[in-house]
mmCIF file of C-alpha atoms and ligand atoms in Angstrom:
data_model
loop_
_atom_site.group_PDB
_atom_site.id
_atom_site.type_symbol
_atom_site.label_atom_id
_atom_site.label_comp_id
_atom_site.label_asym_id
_atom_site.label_seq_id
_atom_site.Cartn_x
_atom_site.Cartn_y
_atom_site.Cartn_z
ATOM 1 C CA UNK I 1 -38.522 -37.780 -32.269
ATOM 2 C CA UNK I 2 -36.702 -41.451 -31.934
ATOM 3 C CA UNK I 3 -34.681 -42.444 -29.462
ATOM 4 C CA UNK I 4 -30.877 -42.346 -31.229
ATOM 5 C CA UNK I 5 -28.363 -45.189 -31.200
ATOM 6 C CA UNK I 6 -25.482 -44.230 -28.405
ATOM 7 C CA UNK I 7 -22.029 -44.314 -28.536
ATOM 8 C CA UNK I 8 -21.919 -47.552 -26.046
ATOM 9 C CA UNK I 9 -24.562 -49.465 -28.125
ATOM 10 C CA UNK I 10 -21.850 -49.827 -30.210
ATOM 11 C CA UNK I 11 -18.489 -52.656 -30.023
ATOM 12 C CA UNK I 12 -15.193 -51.110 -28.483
ATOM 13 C CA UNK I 13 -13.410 -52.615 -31.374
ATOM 14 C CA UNK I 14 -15.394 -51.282 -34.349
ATOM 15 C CA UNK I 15 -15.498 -47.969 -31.435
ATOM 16 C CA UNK I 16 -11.520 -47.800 -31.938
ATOM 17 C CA UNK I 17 -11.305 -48.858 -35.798
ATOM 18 C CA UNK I 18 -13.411 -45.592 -36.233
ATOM 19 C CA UNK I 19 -11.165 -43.461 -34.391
ATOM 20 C CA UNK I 20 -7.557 -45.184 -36.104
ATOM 21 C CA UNK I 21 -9.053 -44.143 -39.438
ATOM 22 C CA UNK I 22 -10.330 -40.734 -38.276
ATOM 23 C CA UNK I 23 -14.269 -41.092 -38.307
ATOM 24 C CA UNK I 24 -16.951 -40.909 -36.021
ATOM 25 C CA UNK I 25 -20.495 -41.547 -36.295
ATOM 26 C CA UNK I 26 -23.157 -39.139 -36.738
ATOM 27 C CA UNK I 27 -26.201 -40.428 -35.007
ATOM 28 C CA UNK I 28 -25.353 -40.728 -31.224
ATOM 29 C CA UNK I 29 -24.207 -36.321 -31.863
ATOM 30 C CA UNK I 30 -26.832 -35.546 -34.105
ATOM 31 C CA UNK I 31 -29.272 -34.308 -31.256
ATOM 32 C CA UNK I 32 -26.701 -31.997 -29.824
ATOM 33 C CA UNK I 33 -25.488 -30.879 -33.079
ATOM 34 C CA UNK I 34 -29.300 -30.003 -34.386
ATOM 35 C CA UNK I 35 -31.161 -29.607 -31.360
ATOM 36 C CA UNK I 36 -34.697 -29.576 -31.834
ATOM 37 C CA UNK I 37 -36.505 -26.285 -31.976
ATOM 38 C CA UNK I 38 -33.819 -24.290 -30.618
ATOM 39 C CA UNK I 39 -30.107 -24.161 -30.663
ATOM 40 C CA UNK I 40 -28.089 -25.140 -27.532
ATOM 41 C CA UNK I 41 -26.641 -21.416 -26.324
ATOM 42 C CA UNK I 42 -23.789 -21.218 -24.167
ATOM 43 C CA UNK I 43 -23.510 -17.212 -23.817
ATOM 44 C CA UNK I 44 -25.382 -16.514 -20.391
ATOM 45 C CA UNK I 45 -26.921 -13.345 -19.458
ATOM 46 C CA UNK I 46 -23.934 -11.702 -18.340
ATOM 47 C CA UNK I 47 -23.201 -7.933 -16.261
ATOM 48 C CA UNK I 48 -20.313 -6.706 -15.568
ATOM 49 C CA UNK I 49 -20.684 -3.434 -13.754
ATOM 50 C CA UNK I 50 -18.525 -0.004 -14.120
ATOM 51 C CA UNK I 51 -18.716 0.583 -10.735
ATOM 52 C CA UNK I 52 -17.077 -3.372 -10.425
ATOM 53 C CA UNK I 53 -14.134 -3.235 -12.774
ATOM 54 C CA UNK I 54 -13.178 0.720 -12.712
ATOM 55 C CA UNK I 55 -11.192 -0.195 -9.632
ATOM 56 C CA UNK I 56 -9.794 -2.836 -11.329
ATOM 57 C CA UNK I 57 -8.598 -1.320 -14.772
ATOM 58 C CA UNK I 58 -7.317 1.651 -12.940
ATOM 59 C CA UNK I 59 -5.104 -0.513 -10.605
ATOM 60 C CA UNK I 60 -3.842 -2.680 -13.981
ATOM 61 C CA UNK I 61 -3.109 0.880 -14.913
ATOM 62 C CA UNK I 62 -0.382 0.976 -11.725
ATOM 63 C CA UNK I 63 0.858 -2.238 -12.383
ATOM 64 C CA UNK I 64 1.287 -2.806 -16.041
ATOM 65 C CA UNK I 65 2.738 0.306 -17.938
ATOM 66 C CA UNK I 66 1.736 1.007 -21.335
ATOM 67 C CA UNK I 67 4.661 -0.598 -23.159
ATOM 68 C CA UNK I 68 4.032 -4.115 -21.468
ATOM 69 C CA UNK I 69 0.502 -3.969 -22.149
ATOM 70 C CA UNK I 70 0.747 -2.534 -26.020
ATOM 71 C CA UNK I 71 -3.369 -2.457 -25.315
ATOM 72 C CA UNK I 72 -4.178 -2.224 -21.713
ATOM 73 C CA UNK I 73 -7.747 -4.156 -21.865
ATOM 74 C CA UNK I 74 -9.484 -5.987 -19.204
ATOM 75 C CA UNK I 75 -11.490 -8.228 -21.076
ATOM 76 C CA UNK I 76 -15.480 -8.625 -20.380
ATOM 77 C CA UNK I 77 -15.604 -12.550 -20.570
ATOM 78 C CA UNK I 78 -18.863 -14.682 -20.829
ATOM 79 C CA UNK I 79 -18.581 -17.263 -18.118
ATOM 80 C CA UNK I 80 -21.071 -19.676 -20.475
ATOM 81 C CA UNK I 81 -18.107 -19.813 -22.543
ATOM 82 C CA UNK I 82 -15.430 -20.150 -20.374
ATOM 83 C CA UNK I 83 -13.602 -17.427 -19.180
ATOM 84 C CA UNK I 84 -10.260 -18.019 -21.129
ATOM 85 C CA UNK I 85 -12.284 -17.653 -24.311
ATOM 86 C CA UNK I 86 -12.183 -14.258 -23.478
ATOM 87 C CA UNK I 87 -15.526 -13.622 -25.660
ATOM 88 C CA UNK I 88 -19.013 -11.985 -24.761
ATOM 89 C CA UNK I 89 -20.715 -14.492 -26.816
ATOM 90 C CA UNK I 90 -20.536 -16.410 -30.084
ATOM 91 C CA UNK I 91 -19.089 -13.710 -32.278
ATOM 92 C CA UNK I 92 -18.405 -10.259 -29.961
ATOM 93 C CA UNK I 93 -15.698 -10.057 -28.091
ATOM 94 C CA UNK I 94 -15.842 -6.630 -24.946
ATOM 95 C CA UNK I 95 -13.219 -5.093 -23.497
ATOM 96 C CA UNK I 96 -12.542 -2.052 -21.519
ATOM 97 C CA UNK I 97 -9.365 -0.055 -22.166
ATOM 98 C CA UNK I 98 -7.563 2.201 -20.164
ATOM 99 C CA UNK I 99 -4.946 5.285 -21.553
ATOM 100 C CA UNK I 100 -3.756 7.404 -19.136
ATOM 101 C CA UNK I 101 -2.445 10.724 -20.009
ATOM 102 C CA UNK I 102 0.674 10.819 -22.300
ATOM 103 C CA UNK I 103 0.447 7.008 -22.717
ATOM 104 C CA UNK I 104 0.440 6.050 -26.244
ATOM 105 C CA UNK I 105 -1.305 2.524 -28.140
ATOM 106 C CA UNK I 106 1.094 2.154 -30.919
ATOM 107 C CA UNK I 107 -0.121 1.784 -34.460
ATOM 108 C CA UNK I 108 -1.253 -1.908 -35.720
ATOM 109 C CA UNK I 109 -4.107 -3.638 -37.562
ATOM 110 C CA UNK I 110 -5.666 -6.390 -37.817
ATOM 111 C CA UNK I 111 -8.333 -8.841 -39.398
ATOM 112 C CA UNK I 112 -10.750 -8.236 -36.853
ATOM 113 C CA UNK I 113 -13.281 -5.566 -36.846
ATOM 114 C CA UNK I 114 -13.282 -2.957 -33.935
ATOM 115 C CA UNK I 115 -15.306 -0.460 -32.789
ATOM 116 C CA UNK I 116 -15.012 2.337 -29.771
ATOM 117 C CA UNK I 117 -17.477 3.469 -27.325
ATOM 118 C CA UNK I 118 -15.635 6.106 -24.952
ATOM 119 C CA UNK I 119 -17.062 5.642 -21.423
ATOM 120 C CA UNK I 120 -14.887 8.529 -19.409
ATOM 121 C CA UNK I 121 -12.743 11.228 -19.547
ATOM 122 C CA UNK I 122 -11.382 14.000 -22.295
ATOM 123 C CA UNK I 123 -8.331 14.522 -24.417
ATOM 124 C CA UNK I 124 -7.598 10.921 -26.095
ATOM 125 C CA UNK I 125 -7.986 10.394 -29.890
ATOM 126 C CA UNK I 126 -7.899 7.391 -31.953
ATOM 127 C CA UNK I 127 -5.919 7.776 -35.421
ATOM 128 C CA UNK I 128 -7.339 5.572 -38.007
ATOM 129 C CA UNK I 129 -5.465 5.509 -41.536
ATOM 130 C CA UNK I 130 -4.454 9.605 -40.924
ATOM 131 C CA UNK I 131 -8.176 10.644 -39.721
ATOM 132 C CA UNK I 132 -7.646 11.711 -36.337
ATOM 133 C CA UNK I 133 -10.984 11.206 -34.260
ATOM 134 C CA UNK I 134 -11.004 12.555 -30.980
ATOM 135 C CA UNK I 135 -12.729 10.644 -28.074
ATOM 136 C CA UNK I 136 -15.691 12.102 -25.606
ATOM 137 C CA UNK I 137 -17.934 10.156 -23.733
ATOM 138 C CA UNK I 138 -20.837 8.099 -25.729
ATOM 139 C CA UNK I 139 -18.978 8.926 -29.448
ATOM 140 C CA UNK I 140 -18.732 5.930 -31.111
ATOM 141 C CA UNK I 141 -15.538 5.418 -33.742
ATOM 142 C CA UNK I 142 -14.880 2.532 -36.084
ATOM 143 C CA UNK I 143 -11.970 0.754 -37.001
ATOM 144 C CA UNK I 144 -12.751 -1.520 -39.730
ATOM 145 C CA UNK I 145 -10.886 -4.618 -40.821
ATOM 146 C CA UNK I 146 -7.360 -3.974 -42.447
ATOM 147 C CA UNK I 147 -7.493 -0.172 -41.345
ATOM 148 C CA UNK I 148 -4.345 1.445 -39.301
ATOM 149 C CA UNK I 149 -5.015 2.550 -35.921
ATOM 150 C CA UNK I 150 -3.535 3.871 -32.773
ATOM 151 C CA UNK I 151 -4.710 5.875 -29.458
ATOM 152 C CA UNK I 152 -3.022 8.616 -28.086
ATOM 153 C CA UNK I 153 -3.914 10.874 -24.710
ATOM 154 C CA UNK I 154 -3.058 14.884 -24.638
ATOM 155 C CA UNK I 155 -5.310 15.107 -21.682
ATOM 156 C CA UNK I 156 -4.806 15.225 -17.943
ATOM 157 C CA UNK I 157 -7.339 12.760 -16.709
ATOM 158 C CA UNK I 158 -7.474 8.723 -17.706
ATOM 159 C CA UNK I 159 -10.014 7.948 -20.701
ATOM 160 C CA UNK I 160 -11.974 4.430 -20.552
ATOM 161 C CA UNK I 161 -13.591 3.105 -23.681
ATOM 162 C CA UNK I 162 -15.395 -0.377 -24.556
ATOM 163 C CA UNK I 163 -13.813 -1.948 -27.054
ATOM 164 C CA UNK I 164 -16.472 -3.908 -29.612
ATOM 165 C CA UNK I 165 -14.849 -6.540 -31.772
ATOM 166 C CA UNK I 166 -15.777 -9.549 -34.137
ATOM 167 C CA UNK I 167 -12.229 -10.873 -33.090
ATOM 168 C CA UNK I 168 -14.460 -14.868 -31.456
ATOM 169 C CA UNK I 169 -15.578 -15.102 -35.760
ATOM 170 C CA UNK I 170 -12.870 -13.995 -36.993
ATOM 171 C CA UNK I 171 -10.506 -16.192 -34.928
ATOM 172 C CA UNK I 172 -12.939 -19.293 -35.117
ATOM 173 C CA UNK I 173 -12.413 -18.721 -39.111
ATOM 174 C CA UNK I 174 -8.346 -19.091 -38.344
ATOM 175 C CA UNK I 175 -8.109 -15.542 -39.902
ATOM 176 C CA UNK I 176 -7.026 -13.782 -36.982
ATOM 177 C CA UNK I 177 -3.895 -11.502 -37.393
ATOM 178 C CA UNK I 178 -2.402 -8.200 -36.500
ATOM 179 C CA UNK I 179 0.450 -6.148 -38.178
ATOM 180 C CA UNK I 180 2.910 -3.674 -36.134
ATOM 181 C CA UNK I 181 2.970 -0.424 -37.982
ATOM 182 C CA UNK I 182 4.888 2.794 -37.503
ATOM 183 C CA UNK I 183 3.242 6.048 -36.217
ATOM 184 C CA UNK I 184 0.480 7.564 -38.183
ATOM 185 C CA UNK I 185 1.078 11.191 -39.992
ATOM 186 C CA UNK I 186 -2.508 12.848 -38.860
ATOM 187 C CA UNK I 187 -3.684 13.641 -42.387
ATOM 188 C CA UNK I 188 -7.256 14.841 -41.480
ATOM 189 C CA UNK I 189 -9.518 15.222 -38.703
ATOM 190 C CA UNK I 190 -13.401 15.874 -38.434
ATOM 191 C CA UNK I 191 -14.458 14.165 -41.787
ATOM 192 C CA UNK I 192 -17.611 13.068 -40.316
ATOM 193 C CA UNK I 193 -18.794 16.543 -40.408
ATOM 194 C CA UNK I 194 -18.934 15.861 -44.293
ATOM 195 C CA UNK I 195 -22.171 13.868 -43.466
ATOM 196 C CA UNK I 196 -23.587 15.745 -40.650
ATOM 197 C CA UNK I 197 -26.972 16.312 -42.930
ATOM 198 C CA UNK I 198 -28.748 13.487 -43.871
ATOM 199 C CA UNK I 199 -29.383 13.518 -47.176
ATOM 200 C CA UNK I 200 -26.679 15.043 -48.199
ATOM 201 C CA UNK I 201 -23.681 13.376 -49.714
ATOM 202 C CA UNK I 202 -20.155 14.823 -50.237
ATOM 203 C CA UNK I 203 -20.231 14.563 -54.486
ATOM 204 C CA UNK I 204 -16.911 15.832 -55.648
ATOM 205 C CA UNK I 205 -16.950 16.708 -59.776
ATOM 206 C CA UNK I 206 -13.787 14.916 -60.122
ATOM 207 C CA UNK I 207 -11.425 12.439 -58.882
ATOM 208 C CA UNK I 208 -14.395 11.173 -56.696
ATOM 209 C CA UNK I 209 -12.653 8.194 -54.198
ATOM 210 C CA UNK I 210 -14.792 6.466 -52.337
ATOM 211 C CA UNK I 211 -13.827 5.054 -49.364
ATOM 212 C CA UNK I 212 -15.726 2.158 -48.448
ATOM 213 C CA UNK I 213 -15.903 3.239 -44.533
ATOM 214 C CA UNK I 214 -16.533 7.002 -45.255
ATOM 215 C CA UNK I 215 -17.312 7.731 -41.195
ATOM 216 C CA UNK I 216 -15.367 6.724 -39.094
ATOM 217 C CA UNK I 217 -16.788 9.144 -35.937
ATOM 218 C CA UNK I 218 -20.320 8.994 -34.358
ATOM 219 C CA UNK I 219 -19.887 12.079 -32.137
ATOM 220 C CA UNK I 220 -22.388 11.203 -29.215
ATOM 221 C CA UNK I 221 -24.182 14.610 -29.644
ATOM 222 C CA UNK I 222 -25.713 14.127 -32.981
ATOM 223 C CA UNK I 223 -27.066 10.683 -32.143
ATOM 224 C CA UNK I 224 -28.702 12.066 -28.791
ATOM 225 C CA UNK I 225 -30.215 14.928 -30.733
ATOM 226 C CA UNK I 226 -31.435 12.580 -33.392
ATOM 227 C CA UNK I 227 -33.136 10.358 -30.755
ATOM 228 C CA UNK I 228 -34.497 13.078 -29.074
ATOM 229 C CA UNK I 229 -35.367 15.033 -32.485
ATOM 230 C CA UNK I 230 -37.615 11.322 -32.797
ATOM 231 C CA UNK I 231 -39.047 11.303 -29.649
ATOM 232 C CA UNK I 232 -40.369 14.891 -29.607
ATOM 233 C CA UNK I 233 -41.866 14.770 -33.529
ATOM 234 C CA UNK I 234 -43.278 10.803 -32.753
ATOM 235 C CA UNK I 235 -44.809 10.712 -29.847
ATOM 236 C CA UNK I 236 -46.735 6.943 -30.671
ATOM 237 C CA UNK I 237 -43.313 5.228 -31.897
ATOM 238 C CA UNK I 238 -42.809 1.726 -30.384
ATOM 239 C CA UNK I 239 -39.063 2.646 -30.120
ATOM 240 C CA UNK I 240 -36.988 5.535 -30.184
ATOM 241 C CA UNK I 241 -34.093 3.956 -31.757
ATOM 242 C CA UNK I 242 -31.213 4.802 -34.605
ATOM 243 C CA UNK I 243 -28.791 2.677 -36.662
ATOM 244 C CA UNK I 244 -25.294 3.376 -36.563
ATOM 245 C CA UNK I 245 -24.905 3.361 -40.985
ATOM 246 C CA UNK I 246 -22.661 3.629 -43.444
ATOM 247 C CA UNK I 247 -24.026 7.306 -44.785
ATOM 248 C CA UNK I 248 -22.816 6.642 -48.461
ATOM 249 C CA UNK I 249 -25.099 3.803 -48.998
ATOM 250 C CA UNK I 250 -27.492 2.971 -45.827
ATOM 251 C CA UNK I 251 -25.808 -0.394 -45.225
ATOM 252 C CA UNK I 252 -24.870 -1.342 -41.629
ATOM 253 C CA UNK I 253 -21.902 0.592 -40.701
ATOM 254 C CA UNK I 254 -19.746 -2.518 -40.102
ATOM 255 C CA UNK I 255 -20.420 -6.403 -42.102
ATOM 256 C CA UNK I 256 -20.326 -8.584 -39.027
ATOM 257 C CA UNK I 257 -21.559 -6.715 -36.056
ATOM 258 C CA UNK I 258 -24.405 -3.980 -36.110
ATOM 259 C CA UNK I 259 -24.723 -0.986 -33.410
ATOM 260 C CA UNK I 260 -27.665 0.888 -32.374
ATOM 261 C CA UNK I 261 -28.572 3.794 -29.871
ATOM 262 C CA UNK I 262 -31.999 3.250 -27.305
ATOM 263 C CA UNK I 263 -33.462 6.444 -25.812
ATOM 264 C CA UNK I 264 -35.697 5.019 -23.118
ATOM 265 C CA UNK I 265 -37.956 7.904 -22.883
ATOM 266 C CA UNK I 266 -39.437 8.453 -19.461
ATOM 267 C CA UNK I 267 -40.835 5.581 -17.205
ATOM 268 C CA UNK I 268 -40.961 3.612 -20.851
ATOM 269 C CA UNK I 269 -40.627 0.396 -20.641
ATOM 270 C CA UNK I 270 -40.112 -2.104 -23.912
ATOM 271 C CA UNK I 271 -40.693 -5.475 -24.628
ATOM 272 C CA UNK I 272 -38.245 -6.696 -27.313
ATOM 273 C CA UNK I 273 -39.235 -10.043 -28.936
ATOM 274 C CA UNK I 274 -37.035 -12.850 -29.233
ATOM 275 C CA UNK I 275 -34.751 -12.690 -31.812
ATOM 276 C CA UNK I 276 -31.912 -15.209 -32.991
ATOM 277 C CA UNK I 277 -28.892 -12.791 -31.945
ATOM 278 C CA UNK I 278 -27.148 -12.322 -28.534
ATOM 279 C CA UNK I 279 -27.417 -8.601 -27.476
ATOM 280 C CA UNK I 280 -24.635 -6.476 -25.727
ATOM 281 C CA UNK I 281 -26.347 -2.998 -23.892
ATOM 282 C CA UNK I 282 -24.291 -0.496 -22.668
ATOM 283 C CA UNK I 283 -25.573 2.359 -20.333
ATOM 284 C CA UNK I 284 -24.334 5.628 -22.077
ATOM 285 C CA UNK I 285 -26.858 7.795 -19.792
ATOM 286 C CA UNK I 286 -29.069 7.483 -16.884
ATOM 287 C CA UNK I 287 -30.805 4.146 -15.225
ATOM 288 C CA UNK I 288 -32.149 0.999 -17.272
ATOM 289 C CA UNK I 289 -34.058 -2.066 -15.690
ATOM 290 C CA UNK I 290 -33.375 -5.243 -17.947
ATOM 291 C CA UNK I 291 -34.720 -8.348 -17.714
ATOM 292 C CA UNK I 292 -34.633 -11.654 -19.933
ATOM 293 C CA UNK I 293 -33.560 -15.528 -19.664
ATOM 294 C CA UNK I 294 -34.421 -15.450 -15.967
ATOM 295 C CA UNK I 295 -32.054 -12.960 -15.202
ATOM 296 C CA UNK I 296 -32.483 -9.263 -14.062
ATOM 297 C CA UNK I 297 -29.994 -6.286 -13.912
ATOM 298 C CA UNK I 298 -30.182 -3.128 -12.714
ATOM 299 C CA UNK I 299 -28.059 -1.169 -15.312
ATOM 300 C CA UNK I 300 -26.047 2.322 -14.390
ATOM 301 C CA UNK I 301 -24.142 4.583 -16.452
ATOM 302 C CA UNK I 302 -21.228 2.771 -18.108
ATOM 303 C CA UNK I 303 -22.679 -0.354 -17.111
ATOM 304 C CA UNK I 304 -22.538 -3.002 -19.768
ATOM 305 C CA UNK I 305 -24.569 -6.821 -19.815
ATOM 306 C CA UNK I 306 -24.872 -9.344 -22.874
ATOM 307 C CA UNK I 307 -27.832 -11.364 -23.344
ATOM 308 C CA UNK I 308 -28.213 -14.555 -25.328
ATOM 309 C CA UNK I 309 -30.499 -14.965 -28.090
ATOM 310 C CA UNK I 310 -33.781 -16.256 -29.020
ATOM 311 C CA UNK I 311 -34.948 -15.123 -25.553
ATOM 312 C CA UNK I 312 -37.553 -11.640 -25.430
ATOM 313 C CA UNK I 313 -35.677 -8.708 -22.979
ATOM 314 C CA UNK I 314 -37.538 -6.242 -21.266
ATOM 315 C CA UNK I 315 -35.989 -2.965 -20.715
ATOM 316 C CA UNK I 316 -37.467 -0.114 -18.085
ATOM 317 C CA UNK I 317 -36.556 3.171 -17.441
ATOM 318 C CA UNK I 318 -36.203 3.915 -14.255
ATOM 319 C CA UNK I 319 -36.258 7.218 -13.681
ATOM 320 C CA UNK I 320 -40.158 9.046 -14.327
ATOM 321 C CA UNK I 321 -38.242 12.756 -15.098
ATOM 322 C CA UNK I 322 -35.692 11.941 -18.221
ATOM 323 C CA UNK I 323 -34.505 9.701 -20.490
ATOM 324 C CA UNK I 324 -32.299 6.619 -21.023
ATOM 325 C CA UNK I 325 -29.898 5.779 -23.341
ATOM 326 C CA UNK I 326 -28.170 2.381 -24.677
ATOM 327 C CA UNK I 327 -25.641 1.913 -26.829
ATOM 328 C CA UNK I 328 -26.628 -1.808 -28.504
ATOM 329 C CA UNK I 329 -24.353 -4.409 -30.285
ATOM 330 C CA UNK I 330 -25.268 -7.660 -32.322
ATOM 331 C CA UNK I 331 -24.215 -9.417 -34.827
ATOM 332 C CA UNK I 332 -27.503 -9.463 -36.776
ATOM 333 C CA UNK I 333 -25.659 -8.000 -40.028
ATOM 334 C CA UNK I 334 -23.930 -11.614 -40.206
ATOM 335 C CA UNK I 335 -26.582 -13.272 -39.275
ATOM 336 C CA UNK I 336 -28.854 -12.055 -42.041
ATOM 337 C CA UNK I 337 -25.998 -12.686 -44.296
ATOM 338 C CA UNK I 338 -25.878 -16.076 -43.306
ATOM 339 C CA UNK I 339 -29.734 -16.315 -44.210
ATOM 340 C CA UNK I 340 -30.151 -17.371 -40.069
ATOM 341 C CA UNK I 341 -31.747 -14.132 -38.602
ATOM 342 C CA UNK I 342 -35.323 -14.913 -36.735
ATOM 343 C CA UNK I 343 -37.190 -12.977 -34.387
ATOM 344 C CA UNK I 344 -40.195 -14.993 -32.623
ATOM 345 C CA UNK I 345 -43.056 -13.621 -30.645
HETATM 346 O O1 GTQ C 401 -7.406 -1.040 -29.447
HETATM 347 O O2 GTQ C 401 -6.558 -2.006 -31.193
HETATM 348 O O3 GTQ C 401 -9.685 -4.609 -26.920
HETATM 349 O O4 GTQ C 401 -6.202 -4.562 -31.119
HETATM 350 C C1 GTQ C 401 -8.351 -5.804 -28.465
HETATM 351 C C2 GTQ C 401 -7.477 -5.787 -29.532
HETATM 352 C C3 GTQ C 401 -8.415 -3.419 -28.488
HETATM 353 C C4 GTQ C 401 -7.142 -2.053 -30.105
HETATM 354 C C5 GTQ C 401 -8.807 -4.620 -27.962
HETATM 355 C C6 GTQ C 401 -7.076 -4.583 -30.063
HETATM 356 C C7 GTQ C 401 -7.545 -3.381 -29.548
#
């Protein structure tokens, strides 16, 4: 490839004209803008530990009461990207949010997609446009863009979830925006037992209404018994792994960001190819090894790590006796929109 012309080759005063009328030249940026081969990343493989931050959200949970905090979120922040960017990499943004009991979240929305993956503890729910969804450990629940949503926390012990959001795209598009609501009415709860069957559709004679987020709840149970349903009837599968779907249509269950469950069975251990999207993996059960982009981490329960793209990751189970299982976030959905989606071996 030639050798550019720099910034310095050229005279201060043309330099300055340039910049009076609001113009710059191309060609001393144009190898950092298209790098050769591969792009320049910035997200860096990241961990940030359960056993690290619990302390840490439970004392902001002391300090900061519910009604100062609106959502009481410490945020999981990329250092490649500066922490005060408060994002996990190019488009997901991680945070882990604390409700204690009889603290309330009050009702908003916003552009920004979001989605839930409860961590610990029993009794909170999440109301999403009337659909009350309660929260257990590894369920995941959605709350698409524009939808109504609040938390709320009948139980006796604190509940932890990760919050999952497009909010780094949708802010970098200057479409970031939330609206204060008033309380929900709860106006249903357990409509995600209308698709518990695959292959089986809810198909109403009349007055059919579609919603175009029909499921809202991923209870954790199905999805284990799905993967493990997989792993006992295909023994020679490369990967024991399901898609978290839109059930009316098949379609990723969100536009931006797509989320998939790993069972590790085990002593597996999987070599992912490169592909163009950074990864998030969250430890819903047991012990994962991970490696990729020089870096290694030794993943527990609740533990949760983002890894850049176009690099392969190996994951290992480290126990010999019983499974793994990851909860996985990308943004490959937008990505394959965008006509950008690789993998390379
Ligand atoms: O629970 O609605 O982590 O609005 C960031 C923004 C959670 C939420 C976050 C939010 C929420």
């Amino acid at each position: 490839m030639n050798e550019l012309g720099r910034l310095e080759d050229l005279p201060q005063d043309y330099r300055a004209a340039l910049t009076e009328n609001n113009l710059v030249p191309l060609w001393p940026s144009l190898r950092s803008l298209l790098p050769p081969g591969k792009p320049a990343i910035r997200t860096q493989p990241t961990c940030w530990s359960y056993r690290g931050l619990r302390p840490l959200l439970m004392r902001a949970g002391e300090l900061t009461p519910i009604e100062k905090a609106e959502r009481r979120v410490l945020v999981l922040a990329n250092p490649g990207h500066g922490l005060e960017k408060m994002q996990a990499s190019s488009t997901i943004y991680l945070g882990m949010q604390l409700l204690n009991p009889g603290e309330r979240a009050p009702s908003h929305r916003h552009t920004p997609n979001a989605v839930r993956m409860i961590v610990e503890g029993e009794g909170a729910y999440t109301t999403i446009e009337g659909e009350r969804c309660p929260m257990s450990r590894g369920d995941l629940i959605l709350t698409p863009t524009g939808m109504w949503h609040e938390h709320g926390h009948d139980g006796s012990e604190p509940v932890v979830w990760l919050d999952v959001l497009d909010l780094p795209l949708i802010y970098y598009c200057e479409t970031s925006y939330v609206t204060e609501g008033k309380a929900q009415a709860v106006t249903s709860e357990g409509a995600e037992r209308d698709y518990q069957r695959g292959g089986v559709l809810p198909a109403p004679m009349f007055n059919r209404s579609r919603s175009i987020f029909p499921m809202l709840r991923y209870p954790w149970v199905d999805v284990r018994r799905s993967l493990e349903s997989i792993a006992a009837r295909q023994p020679g599968i490369e990967a024991v792994q399901v898609a978290y779907v839109n059930p009316e249509n098949g379609h990723d269950c969100q536009r931006i960001l797509g989320y998939s469950a790993l069972m590790l069975r085990p002593g597996e251990r999987l070599e992912m190819p490169a592909r163009s999207t950074a990864m998030v993996f969250h430890q819903i059960e047991g012990g994962a090894d991970l490696s990729a982009a020089g870096a290694s981490f030794k993943l527990d329960a609740a533990d949760t790590c983002c890894i850049p793209g176009y690099t392969p990751i190996t994951l290992a189970n480290r126990a010999s006796d019983r499974p793994a299982f990851l909860f996985i976030a990308d943004d490959a959905p937008l990505q394959k929109k965008l006509g950008v989606y690789e993998f390379r071996n």
